[in-house]
Amino acid sequence: MAPSTDYDRRAELEAFDETKMGVKGLVDAGVTKLPRIFVNDQPPSPKATDGGPQPERHIPVIDLAGIVGGRPERRKEIIKTVSDTLAEWGFFQVVNHGIPQPVLDEMIEGSRRFYNLDPAAKKPYYNRTIDTTRKFQYLSNFYLYTGHVTNWRDSTMAVMEPTPAAEEFPECFRDVTMEFGEAVKKLGHTFMELISEGMGLKPNHLKEMDCAEEVFLLTHYYPPCPQPELAVGINKHADNDILTILLQDEVGGLQVLHNDLWYDVPHIPGALVINTGDLLQASIPILIKGIAS
């Protein structure tokens, strides 16, 4: 069927953006048909389960028990496991990471509370331009006007480094944002130490390269979709950072690309997902060069 000539995508995008209510606003309005800006016409990417049986592969899970206060030999074991997993996957889950389960649960529930606020309470935080002088902002689709398809997703972004004042965050999940943010920063520093040591460097090497200077805490909300088979929650992408530490809820849906196939990342209660970003991968040749020189 030939595309319609009277479709003004830009106008529809602007109308959606001007509501400052995001995808959640469409759901609250009772939308029953997916607006055209959200219709994904790209072919599906190949999954590991396509085309018959595949060699059984699982997203690695690393147990961090003993990383703090444990035997030196245990730390060496974890460093080797992390190094080997990064070389093979660049992506894994961790358990026994030290962040209590109640904090993880409250972080998810607190973010849901924000998205479920009345529109009037959310609109003051809405900002299309990424502005790091604002410690907290809310928007729908970071690349609304440049992406091929609009994602069925709303997001928030909090600047966590330097440590902000709690009053800069919405009251509905202010306390847990501060607690979870500080805990994740600490865990991120631990991983930078493990990665540095795994390359034969001193533990603070990556931090001394200013790899921990910026920390952002993002939440993504994917409300029920009237036609999920036509929509996409988030486009395939690589993270342009050093490390991403991800808390996934019980709904799941996350996938990772490995050897040209997409693998589902199962939800493991209490686990966090670790993804190495483009900046870390770009730093590794520099670090290796430094070792050899």
XYZ file of C-alpha atoms in Angstrom:
293
model
C 0.000 0.000 0.000
C 1.395 3.398 -0.986
C 2.158 5.748 1.938
C -0.339 8.509 2.592
C 0.678 11.884 1.192
C -1.280 13.869 3.771
C 0.634 12.598 6.790
C 2.611 15.330 8.550
C 4.867 13.450 10.953
C 6.548 16.596 12.263
C 3.207 18.144 13.172
C 2.137 14.989 14.981
C 5.416 14.870 16.890
C 5.065 18.501 17.928
C 1.479 17.957 19.048
C 2.551 14.984 21.153
C 5.495 16.906 22.637
C 3.407 19.968 23.491
C 1.099 17.940 25.733
C 4.044 17.337 28.111
C 2.160 14.208 29.170
C 4.211 11.585 27.339
C 3.060 8.115 26.404
C 1.390 7.770 29.805
C -0.892 10.628 28.807
C -2.082 8.698 25.754
C -2.860 5.683 27.892
C -4.726 7.803 30.445
C -6.740 9.327 27.590
C -7.894 5.827 26.611
C -6.092 5.497 23.264
C -7.107 2.255 21.531
C -5.113 2.561 18.304
C -1.393 3.183 18.111
C -0.692 6.716 16.781
C 1.267 6.601 13.554
C 4.421 8.140 15.008
C 4.807 4.987 17.130
C 4.323 2.424 14.346
C 7.559 0.519 13.740
C 8.036 -0.585 10.117
C 11.545 -2.003 10.554
C 12.073 -5.771 10.102
C 12.646 -7.704 13.342
C 16.211 -8.448 14.333
C 17.297 -12.109 14.439
C 17.055 -13.734 17.855
C 19.006 -16.646 19.229
C 15.790 -18.696 19.225
C 15.161 -18.144 15.498
C 15.941 -20.754 12.865
C 15.831 -23.843 15.043
C 18.092 -25.044 17.872
C 21.104 -22.918 18.728
C 24.070 -23.643 20.978
C 22.823 -23.047 24.487
C 24.102 -19.718 25.719
C 23.090 -17.838 28.831
C 23.731 -14.256 29.873
C 26.540 -14.644 32.468
C 25.724 -14.148 36.150
C 28.582 -13.148 38.455
C 28.410 -13.610 42.222
C 30.123 -10.742 44.048
C 29.941 -12.383 47.475
C 33.239 -11.811 49.268
C 34.324 -8.824 47.200
C 34.230 -6.683 50.357
C 35.999 -8.015 53.432
C 36.617 -11.414 51.860
C 39.799 -13.360 51.223
C 42.305 -11.815 48.764
C 42.038 -15.024 46.736
C 38.288 -14.434 46.366
C 38.873 -10.956 44.971
C 41.318 -12.402 42.443
C 38.683 -14.965 41.400
C 36.100 -12.237 40.854
C 38.556 -10.075 38.917
C 39.332 -12.961 36.559
C 35.640 -13.782 36.106
C 34.805 -10.161 35.342
C 37.725 -9.851 32.903
C 36.839 -13.061 31.073
C 33.169 -12.107 30.871
C 33.924 -8.647 29.562
C 36.140 -10.131 26.862
C 33.430 -12.605 25.785
C 30.195 -10.667 26.345
C 30.765 -7.151 27.662
C 27.457 -7.695 29.435
C 26.414 -9.690 32.515
C 24.263 -9.778 35.637
C 25.525 -9.570 39.206
C 24.131 -10.926 42.463
C 25.245 -10.338 46.059
C 26.252 -6.820 45.045
C 25.511 -5.284 48.437
C 22.423 -3.189 47.627
C 19.537 -4.427 49.832
C 16.471 -5.857 48.133
C 14.103 -3.352 49.833
C 16.073 -0.496 48.230
C 15.787 -2.118 44.796
C 12.052 -2.709 45.251
C 11.410 0.831 46.476
C 13.374 2.320 43.573
C 11.047 0.610 41.107
C 7.914 1.470 43.071
C 9.044 5.057 43.573
C 9.595 5.593 39.862
C 6.135 4.167 39.175
C 4.698 6.635 41.667
C 6.198 9.488 39.688
C 4.782 8.337 36.364
C 1.380 7.867 37.978
C 1.271 11.450 39.286
C -1.373 13.802 37.952
C -0.179 15.560 34.765
C -0.094 18.918 36.558
C 2.430 17.524 39.043
C 4.708 16.111 36.327
C 4.626 18.934 33.794
C 6.969 21.289 35.730
C 9.715 18.669 35.335
C 9.171 18.174 31.595
C 12.102 19.353 29.505
C 12.900 18.385 25.929
C 16.510 19.662 25.979
C 18.943 17.670 28.096
C 20.035 20.229 30.682
C 22.468 19.026 33.348
C 21.922 22.206 35.382
C 18.487 20.769 36.150
C 19.117 17.894 38.530
C 15.886 16.153 37.559
C 13.893 16.210 34.355
C 11.141 14.208 32.705
C 10.479 13.686 29.013
C 9.282 11.198 26.420
C 11.843 9.979 23.886
C 15.304 11.540 24.014
C 15.402 11.524 20.193
C 11.782 12.390 19.523
C 12.437 14.490 16.408
C 15.404 12.550 15.028
C 14.512 8.899 15.626
C 13.012 6.766 12.870
C 10.177 5.664 15.117
C 8.860 7.131 18.351
C 9.437 4.772 21.261
C 6.548 3.719 23.477
C 8.404 4.995 26.520
C 8.656 7.880 28.983
C 11.842 8.651 30.907
C 13.329 10.617 33.763
C 16.939 11.665 34.231
C 18.603 12.642 37.511
C 22.108 14.073 37.805
C 23.771 12.212 40.683
C 27.348 13.504 40.491
C 28.185 15.868 42.022
C 25.751 14.746 44.694
C 22.614 16.907 44.418
C 20.389 18.216 47.162
C 17.474 15.893 47.862
C 15.008 18.764 47.464
C 15.767 18.876 43.736
C 13.925 15.579 43.208
C 10.158 14.908 43.291
C 8.997 14.102 46.792
C 7.292 10.852 45.725
C 10.643 9.069 45.305
C 13.163 11.559 46.628
C 14.601 9.501 49.474
C 15.076 6.283 47.527
C 16.604 8.121 44.578
C 19.286 9.462 46.881
C 19.842 6.101 48.601
C 19.838 4.020 45.436
C 21.949 6.575 43.581
C 24.667 6.591 46.221
C 24.695 2.772 46.387
C 25.002 2.444 42.614
C 27.828 4.990 42.497
C 29.706 2.903 45.052
C 29.104 -0.269 43.038
C 30.243 1.478 39.866
C 33.488 2.481 41.555
C 33.992 -1.134 42.617
C 33.645 -2.321 39.033
C 36.070 0.310 37.797
C 38.580 -1.046 40.320
C 37.974 -4.648 39.225
C 38.367 -3.751 35.549
C 41.528 -1.764 36.215
C 43.068 -4.575 38.271
C 42.063 -7.086 35.614
C 44.293 -5.196 33.163
C 47.190 -5.179 35.600
C 46.715 -1.559 36.598
C 46.285 0.054 39.994
C 42.667 0.002 41.260
C 42.105 3.759 40.878
C 43.323 3.949 37.279
C 39.940 4.461 35.618
C 38.758 6.839 38.318
C 41.929 8.880 37.917
C 41.055 9.138 34.217
C 37.886 10.953 35.389
C 35.693 8.014 34.385
C 33.486 8.589 37.453
C 33.019 12.342 37.039
C 29.465 12.130 35.649
C 26.716 9.881 36.987
C 23.147 9.899 35.702
C 20.221 7.920 37.047
C 17.587 7.226 34.400
C 14.224 5.534 34.695
C 12.191 4.263 31.751
C 8.458 3.607 31.886
C 6.692 1.403 29.317
C 2.936 1.639 29.899
C 0.494 -0.918 28.426
C 0.351 -0.528 24.647
C -2.876 -0.952 22.637
C -1.009 -2.608 19.737
C 2.300 -3.909 21.108
C 3.053 -5.881 17.950
C 3.409 -2.568 16.068
C 5.460 -0.664 18.643
C 8.996 -0.664 19.992
C 9.910 0.225 23.570
C 13.461 1.302 22.805
C 15.559 1.125 19.632
C 18.651 -1.040 19.446
C 21.576 1.025 20.667
C 24.919 1.075 22.426
C 25.426 3.051 25.622
C 27.805 6.006 25.222
C 29.257 5.766 28.720
C 31.774 3.821 30.788
C 29.366 1.530 32.621
C 25.621 1.104 32.820
C 24.148 -0.520 35.930
C 20.562 -1.519 35.251
C 17.777 -2.565 37.597
C 15.229 -4.576 35.602
C 11.708 -5.212 36.881
C 9.805 -8.483 36.705
C 8.285 -7.667 33.295
C 11.623 -8.156 31.532
C 11.989 -7.472 27.818
C 15.665 -6.488 27.814
C 17.816 -8.051 25.070
C 21.550 -8.022 24.339
C 23.333 -8.508 21.004
C 26.000 -11.219 21.042
C 27.628 -12.689 17.940
C 24.962 -11.078 15.726
C 22.062 -12.661 17.633
C 19.765 -11.084 20.229
C 19.475 -12.846 23.586
C 16.767 -12.233 26.162
C 18.076 -11.055 29.531
C 15.981 -12.897 32.132
C 14.745 -11.126 35.233
C 16.603 -12.473 38.269
C 15.187 -11.162 41.558
C 17.790 -8.980 43.251
C 20.208 -8.990 40.317
C 21.602 -5.945 38.527
C 22.602 -5.886 34.865
C 26.046 -4.517 33.978
C 26.768 -3.220 30.478
C 30.105 -1.838 29.346
C 29.664 1.313 27.292
C 31.403 2.684 24.233
C 33.689 4.954 26.265
C 35.130 2.038 28.243
C 35.722 0.038 25.067
C 37.463 3.065 23.547
C 39.590 3.448 26.687
C 40.878 -0.142 26.721
C 43.275 0.229 23.727
C 44.636 3.397 25.360
C 45.200 1.536 28.635
C 46.868 -1.406 26.891
C 49.119 0.997 25.025
C 50.034 2.539 28.339
C 51.001 -0.864 29.748
C 53.206 -1.664 26.764
C 55.006 1.675 26.661
